[in-house]
PDB file of C-alpha atoms and ligand atoms in Angstrom:
ATOM      1  CA  MET A   1     -36.109  16.733 -54.003  1.00 45.00           C
ATOM      2  CA  ILE A   2     -36.117  20.333 -55.190  1.00 48.00           C
ATOM      3  CA  THR A   3     -36.126  22.191 -51.803  1.00 52.00           C
ATOM      4  CA  PRO A   4     -32.925  20.548 -50.156  1.00 53.00           C
ATOM      5  CA  LEU A   5     -31.162  21.456 -53.355  1.00 49.00           C
ATOM      6  CA  ALA A   6     -32.514  25.005 -53.068  1.00 51.00           C
ATOM      7  CA  TYR A   7     -31.153  25.506 -49.634  1.00 51.00           C
ATOM      8  CA  PHE A   8     -27.854  23.964 -50.796  1.00 50.00           C
ATOM      9  CA  THR A   9     -27.706  26.562 -53.658  1.00 48.00           C
ATOM     10  CA  LEU A  10     -28.699  29.337 -51.144  1.00 50.00           C
ATOM     11  CA  PHE A  11     -25.685  28.222 -49.313  1.00 51.00           C
ATOM     12  CA  VAL A  12     -23.355  28.279 -52.209  1.00 46.00           C
ATOM     13  CA  VAL A  13     -24.646  31.433 -53.608  1.00 44.00           C
ATOM     14  CA  GLY A  14     -24.091  32.945 -50.116  1.00 45.00           C
ATOM     15  CA  ILE A  15     -20.611  31.944 -50.223  1.00 46.00           C
ATOM     16  CA  TRP A  16     -20.204  33.284 -53.674  1.00 45.00           C
ATOM     17  CA  ALA A  17     -21.582  36.529 -52.710  1.00 45.00           C
ATOM     18  CA  TYR A  18     -19.128  36.952 -49.680  1.00 45.00           C
ATOM     19  CA  GLN A  19     -16.196  36.090 -52.045  1.00 45.00           C
ATOM     20  CA  ASN A  20     -17.321  38.632 -54.503  1.00 47.00           C
ATOM     21  CA  ASN A  21     -17.903  41.396 -51.862  1.00 47.00           C
ATOM     22  CA  PRO A  22     -14.348  42.252 -50.548  1.00 44.00           C
ATOM     23  CA  THR A  23     -15.687  44.326 -47.557  1.00 46.00           C
ATOM     24  CA  PHE A  24     -17.989  41.567 -46.280  1.00 45.00           C
ATOM     25  CA  HIS A  25     -15.632  38.873 -47.018  1.00 42.00           C
ATOM     26  CA  GLU A  26     -13.153  40.536 -44.368  1.00 42.00           C
ATOM     27  CA  ARG A  27     -15.799  40.053 -41.873  1.00 44.00           C
ATOM     28  CA  THR A  28     -17.779  36.908 -42.736  1.00 49.00           C
ATOM     29  CA  ASP A  29     -16.295  33.598 -43.681  1.00 52.00           C
ATOM     30  CA  THR A  30     -18.741  31.151 -42.889  1.00 65.00           C
ATOM     31  CA  VAL A  31     -22.615  30.682 -42.802  1.00 73.00           C
ATOM     32  CA  VAL A  32     -23.913  28.232 -40.385  1.00 74.00           C
ATOM     33  CA  LEU A  33     -27.099  26.746 -41.728  1.00 72.00           C
ATOM     34  CA  ARG A  34     -29.427  24.679 -39.924  1.00 72.00           C
ATOM     35  CA  LEU A  35     -32.400  23.099 -41.660  1.00 66.00           C
ATOM     36  CA  GLU A  36     -34.623  21.577 -38.943  1.00 66.00           C
ATOM     37  CA  ASN A  37     -36.106  17.996 -39.539  1.00 55.00           C
ATOM     38  CA  TYR A  38     -38.898  18.219 -36.997  1.00 52.00           C
ATOM     39  CA  VAL A  39     -41.589  17.055 -39.296  1.00 52.00           C
ATOM     40  CA  ARG A  40     -39.726  14.086 -40.025  1.00 45.00           C
ATOM     41  CA  GLN A  41     -40.048  13.083 -36.375  1.00 45.00           C
ATOM     42  CA  LEU A  42     -43.781  13.875 -36.476  1.00 47.00           C
ATOM     43  CA  SER A  43     -44.484  11.859 -39.720  1.00 42.00           C
ATOM     44  CA  GLY A  44     -42.451   8.896 -38.085  1.00 39.00           C
ATOM     45  CA  GLN A  45     -43.031   5.983 -40.204  1.00 34.00           C
ATOM     46  CA  ASN A  46     -43.629   8.177 -43.307  1.00 36.00           C
ATOM     47  CA  THR A  47     -39.799   8.377 -43.748  1.00 32.00           C
ATOM     48  CA  THR A  48     -38.523   8.384 -47.499  1.00 32.00           C
ATOM     49  CA  SER A  49     -35.425   8.589 -49.289  1.00 29.00           C
ATOM     50  CA  LYS A  50     -36.229  12.243 -49.914  1.00 30.00           C
ATOM     51  CA  GLN A  51     -36.088  12.945 -46.227  1.00 31.00           C
ATOM     52  CA  GLU A  52     -33.010  11.125 -45.899  1.00 29.00           C
ATOM     53  CA  THR A  53     -31.505  13.382 -48.736  1.00 29.00           C
ATOM     54  CA  SER A  54     -32.531  16.414 -46.868  1.00 31.00           C
ATOM     55  CA  GLN A  55     -30.917  15.182 -43.487  1.00 32.00           C
ATOM     56  CA  SER A  56     -27.653  14.403 -45.088  1.00 29.00           C
ATOM     57  CA  GLN A  57     -27.287  17.531 -46.680  1.00 31.00           C
ATOM     58  CA  THR A  58     -28.205  19.237 -43.590  1.00 32.00           C
ATOM     59  CA  SER A  59     -25.616  17.673 -41.663  1.00 29.00           C
ATOM     60  CA  THR A  60     -22.916  18.295 -44.291  1.00 27.00           C
ATOM     61  CA  ILE A  61     -23.683  22.158 -44.004  1.00 32.00           C
ATOM     62  CA  ASP A  62     -23.857  21.936 -40.171  1.00 35.00           C
ATOM     63  CA  GLU A  63     -20.359  20.311 -39.963  1.00 30.00           C
ATOM     64  CA  SER A  64     -18.897  22.964 -42.469  1.00 30.00           C
ATOM     65  CA  GLY A  65     -20.185  25.749 -40.495  1.00 37.00           C
ATOM     66  CA  GLY A  66     -19.256  24.752 -36.876  1.00 51.00           C
ATOM     67  CA  GLY A  67     -20.338  26.718 -33.853  1.00 78.00           C
ATOM     68  CA  GLY A  68     -20.399  30.330 -32.948  1.00 91.00           C
ATOM     69  CA  ARG A  69     -21.659  33.028 -30.470  1.00 95.00           C
ATOM     70  CA  TRP A  70     -22.368  36.845 -30.173  1.00 96.00           C
ATOM     71  CA  VAL A  71     -19.688  38.984 -28.788  1.00 96.00           C
ATOM     72  CA  LYS A  72     -21.854  39.726 -25.915  1.00 96.00           C
ATOM     73  CA  ASN A  73     -25.088  37.688 -24.674  1.00 97.00           C
ATOM     74  CA  SER A  74     -27.546  40.045 -26.378  1.00 98.00           C
ATOM     75  CA  THR A  75     -28.591  40.773 -30.014  1.00 98.00           C
ATOM     76  CA  THR A  76     -31.280  42.869 -31.894  1.00 98.00           C
ATOM     77  CA  ILE A  77     -33.992  41.101 -33.681  1.00 98.00           C
ATOM     78  CA  TYR A  78     -36.562  42.396 -36.351  1.00 98.00           C
ATOM     79  CA  ILE A  79     -39.767  40.492 -36.716  1.00 98.00           C
ATOM     80  CA  ALA A  80     -41.079  40.458 -40.190  1.00 98.00           C
ATOM     81  CA  ILE A  81     -43.991  38.192 -39.672  1.00 98.00           C
ATOM     82  CA  GLN A  82     -47.458  38.909 -40.529  1.00 96.00           C
ATOM     83  CA  ASN A  83     -49.341  35.981 -39.313  1.00 97.00           C
ATOM     84  CA  GLN A  84     -50.600  36.661 -35.621  1.00 98.00           C
ATOM     85  CA  THR A  85     -50.203  33.065 -34.318  1.00 98.00           C
ATOM     86  CA  LEU A  86     -46.487  32.857 -35.467  1.00 98.00           C
ATOM     87  CA  LYS A  87     -45.706  36.460 -34.425  1.00 98.00           C
ATOM     88  CA  ASN A  88     -47.101  35.941 -30.896  1.00 98.00           C
ATOM     89  CA  ALA A  89     -45.334  32.651 -30.695  1.00 98.00           C
ATOM     90  CA  LEU A  90     -42.101  34.051 -31.423  1.00 98.00           C
ATOM     91  CA  GLU A  91     -42.545  37.132 -29.275  1.00 98.00           C
ATOM     92  CA  ASP A  92     -43.605  34.579 -26.463  1.00 98.00           C
ATOM     93  CA  ALA A  93     -40.243  32.605 -27.261  1.00 98.00           C
ATOM     94  CA  ILE A  94     -38.152  35.867 -27.091  1.00 98.00           C
ATOM     95  CA  SER A  95     -39.816  36.739 -23.646  1.00 98.00           C
ATOM     96  CA  GLN A  96     -38.896  33.279 -22.474  1.00 98.00           C
ATOM     97  CA  TRP A  97     -35.453  33.666 -23.245  1.00 98.00           C
ATOM     98  CA  ASN A  98     -35.078  37.055 -22.075  1.00 98.00           C
ATOM     99  CA  ASN A  99     -36.779  35.829 -18.679  1.00 98.00           C
ATOM    100  CA  THR A 100     -33.849  33.427 -18.197  1.00 98.00           C
ATOM    101  CA  GLY A 101     -31.339  36.394 -17.807  1.00 97.00           C
ATOM    102  CA  ALA A 102     -28.798  34.492 -19.849  1.00 98.00           C
ATOM    103  CA  PHE A 103     -29.297  36.103 -23.134  1.00 98.00           C
ATOM    104  CA  THR A 104     -31.329  39.169 -24.218  1.00 98.00           C
ATOM    105  CA  PHE A 105     -33.137  39.737 -27.556  1.00 98.00           C
ATOM    106  CA  HIS A 106     -33.989  43.509 -28.088  1.00 98.00           C
ATOM    107  CA  ILE A 107     -36.790  43.806 -30.542  1.00 98.00           C
ATOM    108  CA  THR A 108     -36.497  46.712 -32.926  1.00 98.00           C
ATOM    109  CA  ASN A 109     -39.031  48.217 -35.412  1.00 97.00           C
ATOM    110  CA  ASP A 110     -36.215  49.408 -37.593  1.00 97.00           C
ATOM    111  CA  LYS A 111     -35.038  46.734 -39.777  1.00 96.00           C
ATOM    112  CA  ASP A 112     -31.900  48.480 -40.566  1.00 95.00           C
ATOM    113  CA  LYS A 113     -30.674  48.274 -36.950  1.00 95.00           C
ATOM    114  CA  ALA A 114     -31.480  44.570 -36.433  1.00 97.00           C
ATOM    115  CA  THR A 115     -28.692  42.072 -36.735  1.00 97.00           C
ATOM    116  CA  VAL A 116     -31.322  39.263 -36.739  1.00 98.00           C
ATOM    117  CA  ILE A 117     -34.214  39.131 -39.011  1.00 98.00           C
ATOM    118  CA  ALA A 118     -37.119  36.607 -38.137  1.00 98.00           C
ATOM    119  CA  SER A 119     -39.709  35.909 -41.108  1.00 97.00           C
ATOM    120  CA  THR A 120     -41.573  32.963 -42.361  1.00 97.00           C
ATOM    121  CA  MET A 121     -41.389  30.479 -45.249  1.00 95.00           C
ATOM    122  CA  ASP A 122     -44.189  28.421 -46.774  1.00 94.00           C
ATOM    123  CA  ASP A 123     -42.513  25.214 -47.990  1.00 91.00           C
ATOM    124  CA  SER A 124     -44.286  21.682 -47.811  1.00 89.00           C
ATOM    125  CA  SER A 125     -41.638  19.791 -49.260  1.00 86.00           C
ATOM    126  CA  ASN A 126     -38.510  20.434 -46.851  1.00 80.00           C
ATOM    127  CA  GLN A 127     -39.774  18.696 -43.682  1.00 80.00           C
ATOM    128  CA  ALA A 128     -38.469  21.806 -41.932  1.00 86.00           C
ATOM    129  CA  ALA A 129     -40.593  23.363 -39.282  1.00 91.00           C
ATOM    130  CA  GLY A 130     -37.875  25.965 -38.743  1.00 92.00           C
ATOM    131  CA  LEU A 131     -34.630  27.366 -40.328  1.00 91.00           C
ATOM    132  CA  THR A 132     -31.740  29.239 -38.957  1.00 93.00           C
ATOM    133  CA  GLN A 133     -28.954  30.756 -40.868  1.00 93.00           C
ATOM    134  CA  MET A 134     -26.121  32.522 -39.048  1.00 92.00           C
ATOM    135  CA  SER A 135     -23.274  34.325 -40.555  1.00 93.00           C
ATOM    136  CA  LEU A 136     -20.151  33.790 -38.627  1.00 90.00           C
ATOM    137  CA  ASP A 137     -16.647  35.498 -38.556  1.00 90.00           C
ATOM    138  CA  GLU A 138     -14.406  32.630 -38.082  1.00 85.00           C
ATOM    139  CA  THR A 139     -11.304  34.657 -37.055  1.00 89.00           C
ATOM    140  CA  THR A 140     -13.183  35.780 -33.970  1.00 90.00           C
ATOM    141  CA  GLY A 141     -15.965  32.837 -33.632  1.00 90.00           C
ATOM    142  CA  HIS A 142     -18.638  35.635 -33.519  1.00 94.00           C
ATOM    143  CA  PHE A 143     -21.912  36.001 -35.292  1.00 94.00           C
ATOM    144  CA  VAL A 144     -22.313  38.958 -37.486  1.00 94.00           C
ATOM    145  CA  SER A 145     -25.827  38.371 -38.503  1.00 95.00           C
ATOM    146  CA  GLY A 146     -28.563  35.880 -38.674  1.00 95.00           C
ATOM    147  CA  LYS A 147     -32.013  34.812 -40.187  1.00 95.00           C
ATOM    148  CA  LEU A 148     -34.724  32.740 -38.659  1.00 96.00           C
ATOM    149  CA  TYR A 149     -37.432  31.426 -40.589  1.00 95.00           C
ATOM    150  CA  LEU A 150     -40.714  29.591 -39.163  1.00 96.00           C
ATOM    151  CA  ASN A 151     -42.399  27.368 -41.780  1.00 95.00           C
ATOM    152  CA  ARG A 152     -46.042  27.985 -42.075  1.00 95.00           C
ATOM    153  CA  ALA A 153     -46.586  25.022 -44.240  1.00 94.00           C
ATOM    154  CA  TYR A 154     -46.207  22.863 -41.152  1.00 93.00           C
ATOM    155  CA  LEU A 155     -46.618  24.983 -38.157  1.00 95.00           C
ATOM    156  CA  LEU A 156     -50.150  26.377 -39.357  1.00 96.00           C
ATOM    157  CA  ASN A 157     -51.237  23.070 -41.143  1.00 94.00           C
ATOM    158  CA  PRO A 158     -53.702  21.382 -38.869  1.00 93.00           C
ATOM    159  CA  THR A 159     -52.683  18.073 -40.339  1.00 91.00           C
ATOM    160  CA  TYR A 160     -49.330  18.232 -38.435  1.00 91.00           C
ATOM    161  CA  GLY A 161     -51.133  19.112 -35.111  1.00 91.00           C
ATOM    162  CA  TYR A 162     -48.821  21.790 -33.792  1.00 94.00           C
ATOM    163  CA  SER A 163     -50.417  23.099 -30.634  1.00 95.00           C
ATOM    164  CA  TYR A 164     -49.615  26.838 -29.790  1.00 97.00           C
ATOM    165  CA  GLN A 165     -47.124  25.662 -27.284  1.00 96.00           C
ATOM    166  CA  ARG A 166     -45.300  23.581 -29.570  1.00 95.00           C
ATOM    167  CA  ILE A 167     -45.066  26.440 -32.031  1.00 96.00           C
ATOM    168  CA  VAL A 168     -43.544  28.544 -29.227  1.00 97.00           C
ATOM    169  CA  ASN A 169     -41.110  25.556 -28.398  1.00 96.00           C
ATOM    170  CA  THR A 170     -40.092  25.550 -32.075  1.00 95.00           C
ATOM    171  CA  ALA A 171     -39.511  29.385 -31.854  1.00 97.00           C
ATOM    172  CA  GLU A 172     -37.391  28.936 -28.691  1.00 97.00           C
ATOM    173  CA  HIS A 173     -35.372  26.111 -30.490  1.00 95.00           C
ATOM    174  CA  GLU A 174     -34.567  28.352 -33.599  1.00 95.00           C
ATOM    175  CA  LEU A 175     -33.596  31.120 -31.127  1.00 97.00           C
ATOM    176  CA  GLY A 176     -31.432  28.865 -29.218  1.00 96.00           C
ATOM    177  CA  HIS A 177     -29.360  28.381 -32.638  1.00 94.00           C
ATOM    178  CA  VAL A 178     -29.343  32.126 -32.942  1.00 96.00           C
ATOM    179  CA  ILE A 179     -27.777  32.340 -29.486  1.00 97.00           C
ATOM    180  CA  GLY A 180     -25.261  29.750 -30.590  1.00 95.00           C
ATOM    181  CA  LEU A 181     -26.416  26.535 -29.039  1.00 95.00           C
ATOM    182  CA  ASP A 182     -25.975  23.336 -30.628  1.00 92.00           C
ATOM    183  CA  HIS A 183     -28.463  20.353 -30.475  1.00 91.00           C
ATOM    184  CA  ASP A 184     -28.628  18.398 -27.363  1.00 91.00           C
ATOM    185  CA  SER A 185     -30.211  14.900 -27.104  1.00 90.00           C
ATOM    186  CA  ALA A 186     -30.877  15.326 -23.352  1.00 91.00           C
ATOM    187  CA  THR A 187     -34.235  16.816 -22.008  1.00 94.00           C
ATOM    188  CA  SER A 188     -33.864  20.284 -23.722  1.00 96.00           C
ATOM    189  CA  VAL A 189     -35.290  22.763 -25.919  1.00 96.00           C
ATOM    190  CA  MET A 190     -32.416  21.966 -28.273  1.00 94.00           C
ATOM    191  CA  GLN A 191     -33.370  18.430 -28.955  1.00 91.00           C
ATOM    192  CA  PRO A 192     -32.944  17.625 -32.727  1.00 84.00           C
ATOM    193  CA  ALA A 193     -36.660  16.200 -32.719  1.00 74.00           C
ATOM    194  CA  GLY A 194     -37.769  19.598 -31.665  1.00 69.00           C
ATOM    195  CA  SER A 195     -40.899  21.237 -30.199  1.00 86.00           C
ATOM    196  CA  ASN A 196     -41.501  18.846 -27.294  1.00 90.00           C
ATOM    197  CA  TYR A 197     -39.740  20.972 -24.652  1.00 95.00           C
ATOM    198  CA  THR A 198     -39.610  24.495 -23.624  1.00 97.00           C
ATOM    199  CA  ILE A 199     -36.479  25.991 -22.379  1.00 98.00           C
ATOM    200  CA  GLN A 200     -34.879  23.684 -19.547  1.00 97.00           C
ATOM    201  CA  PRO A 201     -32.333  24.371 -17.089  1.00 97.00           C
ATOM    202  CA  ILE A 202     -29.572  22.588 -18.908  1.00 97.00           C
ATOM    203  CA  ASP A 203     -30.313  25.096 -21.904  1.00 97.00           C
ATOM    204  CA  ILE A 204     -29.760  28.037 -19.574  1.00 98.00           C
ATOM    205  CA  GLN A 205     -26.649  26.612 -18.088  1.00 97.00           C
ATOM    206  CA  ASN A 206     -25.398  25.958 -21.756  1.00 96.00           C
ATOM    207  CA  VAL A 207     -25.829  29.676 -22.598  1.00 97.00           C
ATOM    208  CA  GLN A 208     -24.178  30.824 -19.440  1.00 97.00           C
ATOM    209  CA  LYS A 209     -21.229  28.735 -20.249  1.00 95.00           C
ATOM    210  CA  LEU A 210     -21.160  29.790 -23.815  1.00 95.00           C
ATOM    211  CA  TYR A 211     -20.947  33.463 -22.905  1.00 96.00           C
ATOM    212  CA  SER A 212     -18.671  33.210 -19.790  1.00 93.00           C
ATOM    213  CA  GLN A 213     -15.776  32.563 -22.143  1.00 78.00           C
ATOM    214  CA  ASP A 214     -13.654  35.136 -23.482  1.00 67.00           C
ATOM    215  CA  THR A 215     -12.452  33.673 -26.625  1.00 53.00           C
ATOM    216  CA  ALA A 216     -13.803  31.510 -29.466  1.00 45.00           C
ATOM    217  CA  SER A 217     -11.018  28.972 -29.099  1.00 48.00           C
ATOM    218  CA  ASN A 218     -12.363  27.839 -25.795  1.00 45.00           C
ATOM    219  CA  LYS A 219     -15.923  27.244 -27.223  1.00 44.00           C
ATOM    220  CA  ALA A 220     -15.511  23.854 -28.955  1.00 45.00           C
ATOM    221  CA  SER A 221     -14.267  22.078 -26.039  1.00 37.00           C
ATOM    222  CA  SER A 222     -17.001  23.601 -23.708  1.00 36.00           C
ATOM    223  CA  THR A 223     -19.783  22.695 -26.111  1.00 36.00           C
ATOM    224  CA  VAL A 224     -18.538  19.139 -26.260  1.00 32.00           C
ATOM    225  CA  ALA A 225     -18.391  18.860 -22.483  1.00 31.00           C
ATOM    226  CA  SER A 226     -22.074  20.104 -22.367  1.00 28.00           C
ATOM    227  CA  ASN A 227     -23.581  17.444 -24.213  1.00 26.00           C
TER     228      ASN A 227
HETATM  229 ZN1   ZN B 301     -32.122  22.871 -34.509  1.00 69.64          ZN
END
């Protein structure tokens, strides 16, 4: 019960921080927070009321956040991950997205030059294999920064049986959120169950569609159409 509340608190604290920082408040109105529930799918029958609580709070936050995209189809990412398996998986996932040509992640070794920070968390109580938190300027519909987390407690715990490929898929899914993709129930890396699929043609098409538009106001209708 503690962890969903902790993330909700983080979200509220985040809003508070923006409201009390006039400079940042001008730029950033909304935080899009996505707490993944992959592990819930893995544990299957082991669904408890605790997981339901996590699910409903995540949905609430997602709805308040809405969508978003970067100004251009590229961003700069700093990888603050020590574990070699997770670091390799994220780098492979970045290469996979870059190979699509639809979006480019530039890896930087200078944290100050990065707009996206990728790191790990170690939380066995939140049922989340990954977490993406995007700051969005609602007046333009553009992201201003983002944070991506891979959860060591699940991805590296043999109990949950994550193969290396499924860790890469999880990283690709989280990067999809960083790009601006929503969940997709089709055969897609963005399936909410997560980690079963790598990047699919429909995912590339959705990114191309998202970044072929000039204004944020067109985005909502296009996203609905792509589902
Ligand atoms: Zn997701």
